[in-house]
């Protein structure tokens, strides 16, 4: 009964904007003015989403040409700057799960309207797994929560069983860049048949890319045919 009432109220009651508190006049928790102000990432490497200074589409950065990453495409929705930093931090550290729903909905919009005009969609979604200890402290995996609205809209399955984070790594952000790679090495395990699959891997932010590289190289070693990374934000290069 409670579930039914909750569903009904979501449809019935007006939504308020997560950022400014105004009514949104839509089914999203974001008003059109705040949506227009968001720092959309428009110029980036198609392989790793490194921010580029040119606006020519389909470019690959020098780093990816020199050392191709173990994934085929990266699509980042935003630059990691305010208010996106606020949305993601509050999601992760203040359990604002509504933010995950909104970020997932915004990603789904881009996936449907822009990113896949010239290529086929992946067939399964895999959120980057969290270590059980981190999952216990946080109570949820933010990548999985962001994946839910996307999976719903695209009608794709989310696969979580069979992928685990087996090494309790330190938070990558707390480490100098030289240590980050070492920290994440052999952090994941797979017990799922990914052979010949076209996979979308989801994470909230891709910073140095070490975590996503480590996870995707394991997927590729296990036979994944194609990997597209979908993330909410990518920081500006320093
Ligand atoms: Zn607003
Ligand atoms: Zn690149």
mmCIF file with all atom_site columns, C-alpha atoms in Angstrom, residues 11-134:
data_model
loop_
_atom_site.group_PDB
_atom_site.id
_atom_site.type_symbol
_atom_site.label_atom_id
_atom_site.label_alt_id
_atom_site.label_comp_id
_atom_site.label_asym_id
_atom_site.label_entity_id
_atom_site.label_seq_id
_atom_site.pdbx_PDB_ins_code
_atom_site.Cartn_x
_atom_site.Cartn_y
_atom_site.Cartn_z
_atom_site.occupancy
_atom_site.B_iso_or_equiv
_atom_site.pdbx_formal_charge
_atom_site.auth_seq_id
_atom_site.auth_comp_id
_atom_site.auth_asym_id
_atom_site.auth_atom_id
_atom_site.pdbx_PDB_model_num
ATOM 1   C CA . UNK A 1 11  ? 3.226  11.176 -10.321 1.00 0.00 ? 11  UNK A CA 1
ATOM 2   C CA . UNK A 1 12  ? 0.708  13.437 -8.632  1.00 0.00 ? 12  UNK A CA 1
ATOM 3   C CA . UNK A 1 13  ? 2.794  15.902 -6.649  1.00 0.00 ? 13  UNK A CA 1
ATOM 4   C CA . UNK A 1 14  ? 4.848  18.523 -8.451  1.00 0.00 ? 14  UNK A CA 1
ATOM 5   C CA . UNK A 1 15  ? 8.578  17.872 -8.481  1.00 0.00 ? 15  UNK A CA 1
ATOM 6   C CA . UNK A 1 16  ? 10.947 20.387 -6.915  1.00 0.00 ? 16  UNK A CA 1
ATOM 7   C CA . UNK A 1 17  ? 14.360 21.237 -8.314  1.00 0.00 ? 17  UNK A CA 1
ATOM 8   C CA . UNK A 1 18  ? 17.244 19.615 -6.394  1.00 0.00 ? 18  UNK A CA 1
ATOM 9   C CA . UNK A 1 19  ? 19.402 22.673 -7.052  1.00 0.00 ? 19  UNK A CA 1
ATOM 10  C CA . UNK A 1 20  ? 17.160 25.718 -6.507  1.00 0.00 ? 20  UNK A CA 1
ATOM 11  C CA . UNK A 1 21  ? 14.071 24.336 -4.796  1.00 0.00 ? 21  UNK A CA 1
ATOM 12  C CA . UNK A 1 22  ? 11.604 25.745 -7.362  1.00 0.00 ? 22  UNK A CA 1
ATOM 13  C CA . UNK A 1 23  ? 8.840  23.636 -8.861  1.00 0.00 ? 23  UNK A CA 1
ATOM 14  C CA . UNK A 1 24  ? 10.107 21.937 -12.012 1.00 0.00 ? 24  UNK A CA 1
ATOM 15  C CA . UNK A 1 25  ? 6.838  21.601 -14.001 1.00 0.00 ? 25  UNK A CA 1
ATOM 16  C CA . UNK A 1 26  ? 8.129  18.236 -15.259 1.00 0.00 ? 26  UNK A CA 1
ATOM 17  C CA . UNK A 1 27  ? 8.674  14.704 -13.979 1.00 0.00 ? 27  UNK A CA 1
ATOM 18  C CA . UNK A 1 28  ? 12.325 15.502 -13.273 1.00 0.00 ? 28  UNK A CA 1
ATOM 19  C CA . UNK A 1 29  ? 13.829 16.879 -10.045 1.00 0.00 ? 29  UNK A CA 1
ATOM 20  C CA . UNK A 1 30  ? 15.574 19.664 -11.958 1.00 0.00 ? 30  UNK A CA 1
ATOM 21  C CA . UNK A 1 31  ? 14.079 22.887 -13.332 1.00 0.00 ? 31  UNK A CA 1
ATOM 22  C CA . UNK A 1 32  ? 14.767 23.985 -16.903 1.00 0.00 ? 32  UNK A CA 1
ATOM 23  C CA . UNK A 1 33  ? 16.810 27.040 -15.815 1.00 0.00 ? 33  UNK A CA 1
ATOM 24  C CA . UNK A 1 34  ? 19.175 24.964 -13.633 1.00 0.00 ? 34  UNK A CA 1
ATOM 25  C CA . UNK A 1 35  ? 19.392 22.315 -16.371 1.00 0.00 ? 35  UNK A CA 1
ATOM 26  C CA . UNK A 1 36  ? 20.606 24.922 -18.869 1.00 0.00 ? 36  UNK A CA 1
ATOM 27  C CA . UNK A 1 37  ? 23.303 26.030 -16.427 1.00 0.00 ? 37  UNK A CA 1
ATOM 28  C CA . UNK A 1 38  ? 24.872 22.596 -15.989 1.00 0.00 ? 38  UNK A CA 1
ATOM 29  C CA . UNK A 1 39  ? 28.483 22.224 -17.212 1.00 0.00 ? 39  UNK A CA 1
ATOM 30  C CA . UNK A 1 40  ? 27.894 19.848 -20.157 1.00 0.00 ? 40  UNK A CA 1
ATOM 31  C CA . UNK A 1 41  ? 31.126 18.332 -21.497 1.00 0.00 ? 41  UNK A CA 1
ATOM 32  C CA . UNK A 1 42  ? 31.209 19.069 -25.207 1.00 0.00 ? 42  UNK A CA 1
ATOM 33  C CA . UNK A 1 43  ? 34.830 18.694 -26.301 1.00 0.00 ? 43  UNK A CA 1
ATOM 34  C CA . UNK A 1 44  ? 36.455 15.438 -25.351 1.00 0.00 ? 44  UNK A CA 1
ATOM 35  C CA . UNK A 1 45  ? 38.441 12.452 -26.583 1.00 0.00 ? 45  UNK A CA 1
ATOM 36  C CA . UNK A 1 46  ? 35.978 9.857  -27.892 1.00 0.00 ? 46  UNK A CA 1
ATOM 37  C CA . UNK A 1 47  ? 38.043 7.067  -26.360 1.00 0.00 ? 47  UNK A CA 1
ATOM 38  C CA . UNK A 1 48  ? 38.690 8.340  -22.785 1.00 0.00 ? 48  UNK A CA 1
ATOM 39  C CA . UNK A 1 49  ? 36.636 11.593 -22.539 1.00 0.00 ? 49  UNK A CA 1
ATOM 40  C CA . UNK A 1 50  ? 39.758 13.589 -21.701 1.00 0.00 ? 50  UNK A CA 1
ATOM 41  C CA . UNK A 1 51  ? 38.759 17.231 -22.031 1.00 0.00 ? 51  UNK A CA 1
ATOM 42  C CA . UNK A 1 52  ? 40.062 18.648 -25.330 1.00 0.00 ? 52  UNK A CA 1
ATOM 43  C CA . UNK A 1 53  ? 40.466 22.252 -26.363 1.00 0.00 ? 53  UNK A CA 1
ATOM 44  C CA . UNK A 1 54  ? 39.171 21.719 -29.899 1.00 0.00 ? 54  UNK A CA 1
ATOM 45  C CA . UNK A 1 55  ? 35.532 21.135 -30.805 1.00 0.00 ? 55  UNK A CA 1
ATOM 46  C CA . UNK A 1 56  ? 36.074 18.727 -33.705 1.00 0.00 ? 56  UNK A CA 1
ATOM 47  C CA . UNK A 1 57  ? 34.011 15.588 -33.138 1.00 0.00 ? 57  UNK A CA 1
ATOM 48  C CA . UNK A 1 58  ? 35.459 12.088 -33.010 1.00 0.00 ? 58  UNK A CA 1
ATOM 49  C CA . UNK A 1 59  ? 39.005 13.039 -31.987 1.00 0.00 ? 59  UNK A CA 1
ATOM 50  C CA . UNK A 1 60  ? 41.282 10.764 -29.997 1.00 0.00 ? 60  UNK A CA 1
ATOM 51  C CA . UNK A 1 61  ? 43.764 12.309 -27.543 1.00 0.00 ? 61  UNK A CA 1
ATOM 52  C CA . UNK A 1 62  ? 47.528 11.779 -27.721 1.00 0.00 ? 62  UNK A CA 1
ATOM 53  C CA . UNK A 1 63  ? 47.501 9.621  -24.617 1.00 0.00 ? 63  UNK A CA 1
ATOM 54  C CA . UNK A 1 64  ? 44.998 7.162  -26.156 1.00 0.00 ? 64  UNK A CA 1
ATOM 55  C CA . UNK A 1 65  ? 46.934 7.024  -29.436 1.00 0.00 ? 65  UNK A CA 1
ATOM 56  C CA . UNK A 1 66  ? 50.162 6.365  -27.546 1.00 0.00 ? 66  UNK A CA 1
ATOM 57  C CA . UNK A 1 67  ? 48.661 3.826  -25.138 1.00 0.00 ? 67  UNK A CA 1
ATOM 58  C CA . UNK A 1 68  ? 45.154 2.667  -26.165 1.00 0.00 ? 68  UNK A CA 1
ATOM 59  C CA . UNK A 1 69  ? 42.936 2.103  -23.122 1.00 0.00 ? 69  UNK A CA 1
ATOM 60  C CA . UNK A 1 70  ? 41.091 -1.216 -22.542 1.00 0.00 ? 70  UNK A CA 1
ATOM 61  C CA . UNK A 1 71  ? 37.742 0.371  -23.447 1.00 0.00 ? 71  UNK A CA 1
ATOM 62  C CA . UNK A 1 72  ? 36.417 1.558  -26.801 1.00 0.00 ? 72  UNK A CA 1
ATOM 63  C CA . UNK A 1 73  ? 34.460 4.709  -25.967 1.00 0.00 ? 73  UNK A CA 1
ATOM 64  C CA . UNK A 1 74  ? 33.968 6.968  -22.972 1.00 0.00 ? 74  UNK A CA 1
ATOM 65  C CA . UNK A 1 75  ? 30.982 9.273  -22.704 1.00 0.00 ? 75  UNK A CA 1
ATOM 66  C CA . UNK A 1 76  ? 30.977 11.769 -19.862 1.00 0.00 ? 76  UNK A CA 1
ATOM 67  C CA . UNK A 1 77  ? 27.946 13.950 -19.384 1.00 0.00 ? 77  UNK A CA 1
ATOM 68  C CA . UNK A 1 78  ? 29.500 16.803 -17.385 1.00 0.00 ? 78  UNK A CA 1
ATOM 69  C CA . UNK A 1 79  ? 32.692 18.496 -16.396 1.00 0.00 ? 79  UNK A CA 1
ATOM 70  C CA . UNK A 1 80  ? 33.375 17.850 -12.736 1.00 0.00 ? 80  UNK A CA 1
ATOM 71  C CA . UNK A 1 81  ? 32.666 21.347 -11.518 1.00 0.00 ? 81  UNK A CA 1
ATOM 72  C CA . UNK A 1 82  ? 29.875 23.020 -9.495  1.00 0.00 ? 82  UNK A CA 1
ATOM 73  C CA . UNK A 1 83  ? 27.032 22.237 -9.180  1.00 0.00 ? 83  UNK A CA 1
ATOM 74  C CA . UNK A 1 84  ? 27.818 18.707 -10.432 1.00 0.00 ? 84  UNK A CA 1
ATOM 75  C CA . UNK A 1 85  ? 30.482 18.302 -7.712  1.00 0.00 ? 85  UNK A CA 1
ATOM 76  C CA . UNK A 1 86  ? 27.784 19.108 -5.153  1.00 0.00 ? 86  UNK A CA 1
ATOM 77  C CA . UNK A 1 87  ? 25.313 16.629 -6.689  1.00 0.00 ? 87  UNK A CA 1
ATOM 78  C CA . UNK A 1 88  ? 27.812 13.777 -6.683  1.00 0.00 ? 88  UNK A CA 1
ATOM 79  C CA . UNK A 1 89  ? 29.321 14.491 -3.255  1.00 0.00 ? 89  UNK A CA 1
ATOM 80  C CA . UNK A 1 90  ? 25.902 14.702 -1.645  1.00 0.00 ? 90  UNK A CA 1
ATOM 81  C CA . UNK A 1 91  ? 24.882 11.480 -3.351  1.00 0.00 ? 91  UNK A CA 1
ATOM 82  C CA . UNK A 1 92  ? 27.934 9.615  -2.049  1.00 0.00 ? 92  UNK A CA 1
ATOM 83  C CA . UNK A 1 93  ? 28.412 11.130 1.368   1.00 0.00 ? 93  UNK A CA 1
ATOM 84  C CA . UNK A 1 94  ? 24.918 12.286 2.397   1.00 0.00 ? 94  UNK A CA 1
ATOM 85  C CA . UNK A 1 95  ? 22.875 9.433  0.890   1.00 0.00 ? 95  UNK A CA 1
ATOM 86  C CA . UNK A 1 96  ? 20.993 11.730 -1.508  1.00 0.00 ? 96  UNK A CA 1
ATOM 87  C CA . UNK A 1 97  ? 19.747 8.914  -3.717  1.00 0.00 ? 97  UNK A CA 1
ATOM 88  C CA . UNK A 1 98  ? 17.469 11.297 -5.593  1.00 0.00 ? 98  UNK A CA 1
ATOM 89  C CA . UNK A 1 99  ? 20.631 12.726 -7.137  1.00 0.00 ? 99  UNK A CA 1
ATOM 90  C CA . UNK A 1 100 ? 21.497 9.311  -8.590  1.00 0.00 ? 100 UNK A CA 1
ATOM 91  C CA . UNK A 1 101 ? 18.077 9.090  -10.183 1.00 0.00 ? 101 UNK A CA 1
ATOM 92  C CA . UNK A 1 102 ? 18.438 12.535 -11.723 1.00 0.00 ? 102 UNK A CA 1
ATOM 93  C CA . UNK A 1 103 ? 21.989 11.879 -12.983 1.00 0.00 ? 103 UNK A CA 1
ATOM 94  C CA . UNK A 1 104 ? 20.864 8.564  -14.472 1.00 0.00 ? 104 UNK A CA 1
ATOM 95  C CA . UNK A 1 105 ? 17.910 10.223 -16.199 1.00 0.00 ? 105 UNK A CA 1
ATOM 96  C CA . UNK A 1 106 ? 20.147 12.936 -17.648 1.00 0.00 ? 106 UNK A CA 1
ATOM 97  C CA . UNK A 1 107 ? 22.635 10.323 -18.885 1.00 0.00 ? 107 UNK A CA 1
ATOM 98  C CA . UNK A 1 108 ? 19.793 8.340  -20.470 1.00 0.00 ? 108 UNK A CA 1
ATOM 99  C CA . UNK A 1 109 ? 18.632 11.473 -22.309 1.00 0.00 ? 109 UNK A CA 1
ATOM 100 C CA . UNK A 1 110 ? 22.080 11.998 -23.840 1.00 0.00 ? 110 UNK A CA 1
ATOM 101 C CA . UNK A 1 111 ? 22.485 8.329  -24.698 1.00 0.00 ? 111 UNK A CA 1
ATOM 102 C CA . UNK A 1 112 ? 19.166 8.351  -26.555 1.00 0.00 ? 112 UNK A CA 1
ATOM 103 C CA . UNK A 1 113 ? 19.432 11.739 -28.222 1.00 0.00 ? 113 UNK A CA 1
ATOM 104 C CA . UNK A 1 114 ? 23.129 12.192 -29.071 1.00 0.00 ? 114 UNK A CA 1
ATOM 105 C CA . UNK A 1 115 ? 25.775 9.654  -28.221 1.00 0.00 ? 115 UNK A CA 1
ATOM 106 C CA . UNK A 1 116 ? 24.451 6.688  -30.193 1.00 0.00 ? 116 UNK A CA 1
ATOM 107 C CA . UNK A 1 117 ? 23.356 8.302  -33.426 1.00 0.00 ? 117 UNK A CA 1
ATOM 108 C CA . UNK A 1 118 ? 26.140 6.537  -35.346 1.00 0.00 ? 118 UNK A CA 1
ATOM 109 C CA . UNK A 1 119 ? 26.800 3.367  -33.390 1.00 0.00 ? 119 UNK A CA 1
ATOM 110 C CA . UNK A 1 120 ? 24.900 0.515  -31.809 1.00 0.00 ? 120 UNK A CA 1
ATOM 111 C CA . UNK A 1 121 ? 24.047 0.489  -28.121 1.00 0.00 ? 121 UNK A CA 1
ATOM 112 C CA . UNK A 1 122 ? 25.748 -1.941 -25.742 1.00 0.00 ? 122 UNK A CA 1
ATOM 113 C CA . UNK A 1 123 ? 23.573 -4.865 -24.687 1.00 0.00 ? 123 UNK A CA 1
ATOM 114 C CA . UNK A 1 124 ? 24.312 -5.054 -20.941 1.00 0.00 ? 124 UNK A CA 1
ATOM 115 C CA . UNK A 1 125 ? 25.130 -2.542 -18.202 1.00 0.00 ? 125 UNK A CA 1
ATOM 116 C CA . UNK A 1 126 ? 27.710 -3.237 -15.512 1.00 0.00 ? 126 UNK A CA 1
ATOM 117 C CA . UNK A 1 127 ? 28.143 -0.705 -12.692 1.00 0.00 ? 127 UNK A CA 1
ATOM 118 C CA . UNK A 1 128 ? 31.684 -0.562 -11.275 1.00 0.00 ? 128 UNK A CA 1
ATOM 119 C CA . UNK A 1 129 ? 31.506 -2.711 -8.128  1.00 0.00 ? 129 UNK A CA 1
ATOM 120 C CA . UNK A 1 130 ? 32.277 -1.346 -4.655  1.00 0.00 ? 130 UNK A CA 1
ATOM 121 C CA . UNK A 1 131 ? 34.234 -3.308 -2.056  1.00 0.00 ? 131 UNK A CA 1
ATOM 122 C CA . UNK A 1 132 ? 31.808 -4.981 0.427   1.00 0.00 ? 132 UNK A CA 1
ATOM 123 C CA . UNK A 1 133 ? 33.252 -2.875 3.274   1.00 0.00 ? 133 UNK A CA 1
ATOM 124 C CA . UNK A 1 134 ? 32.636 0.388  1.412   1.00 0.00 ? 134 UNK A CA 1
#
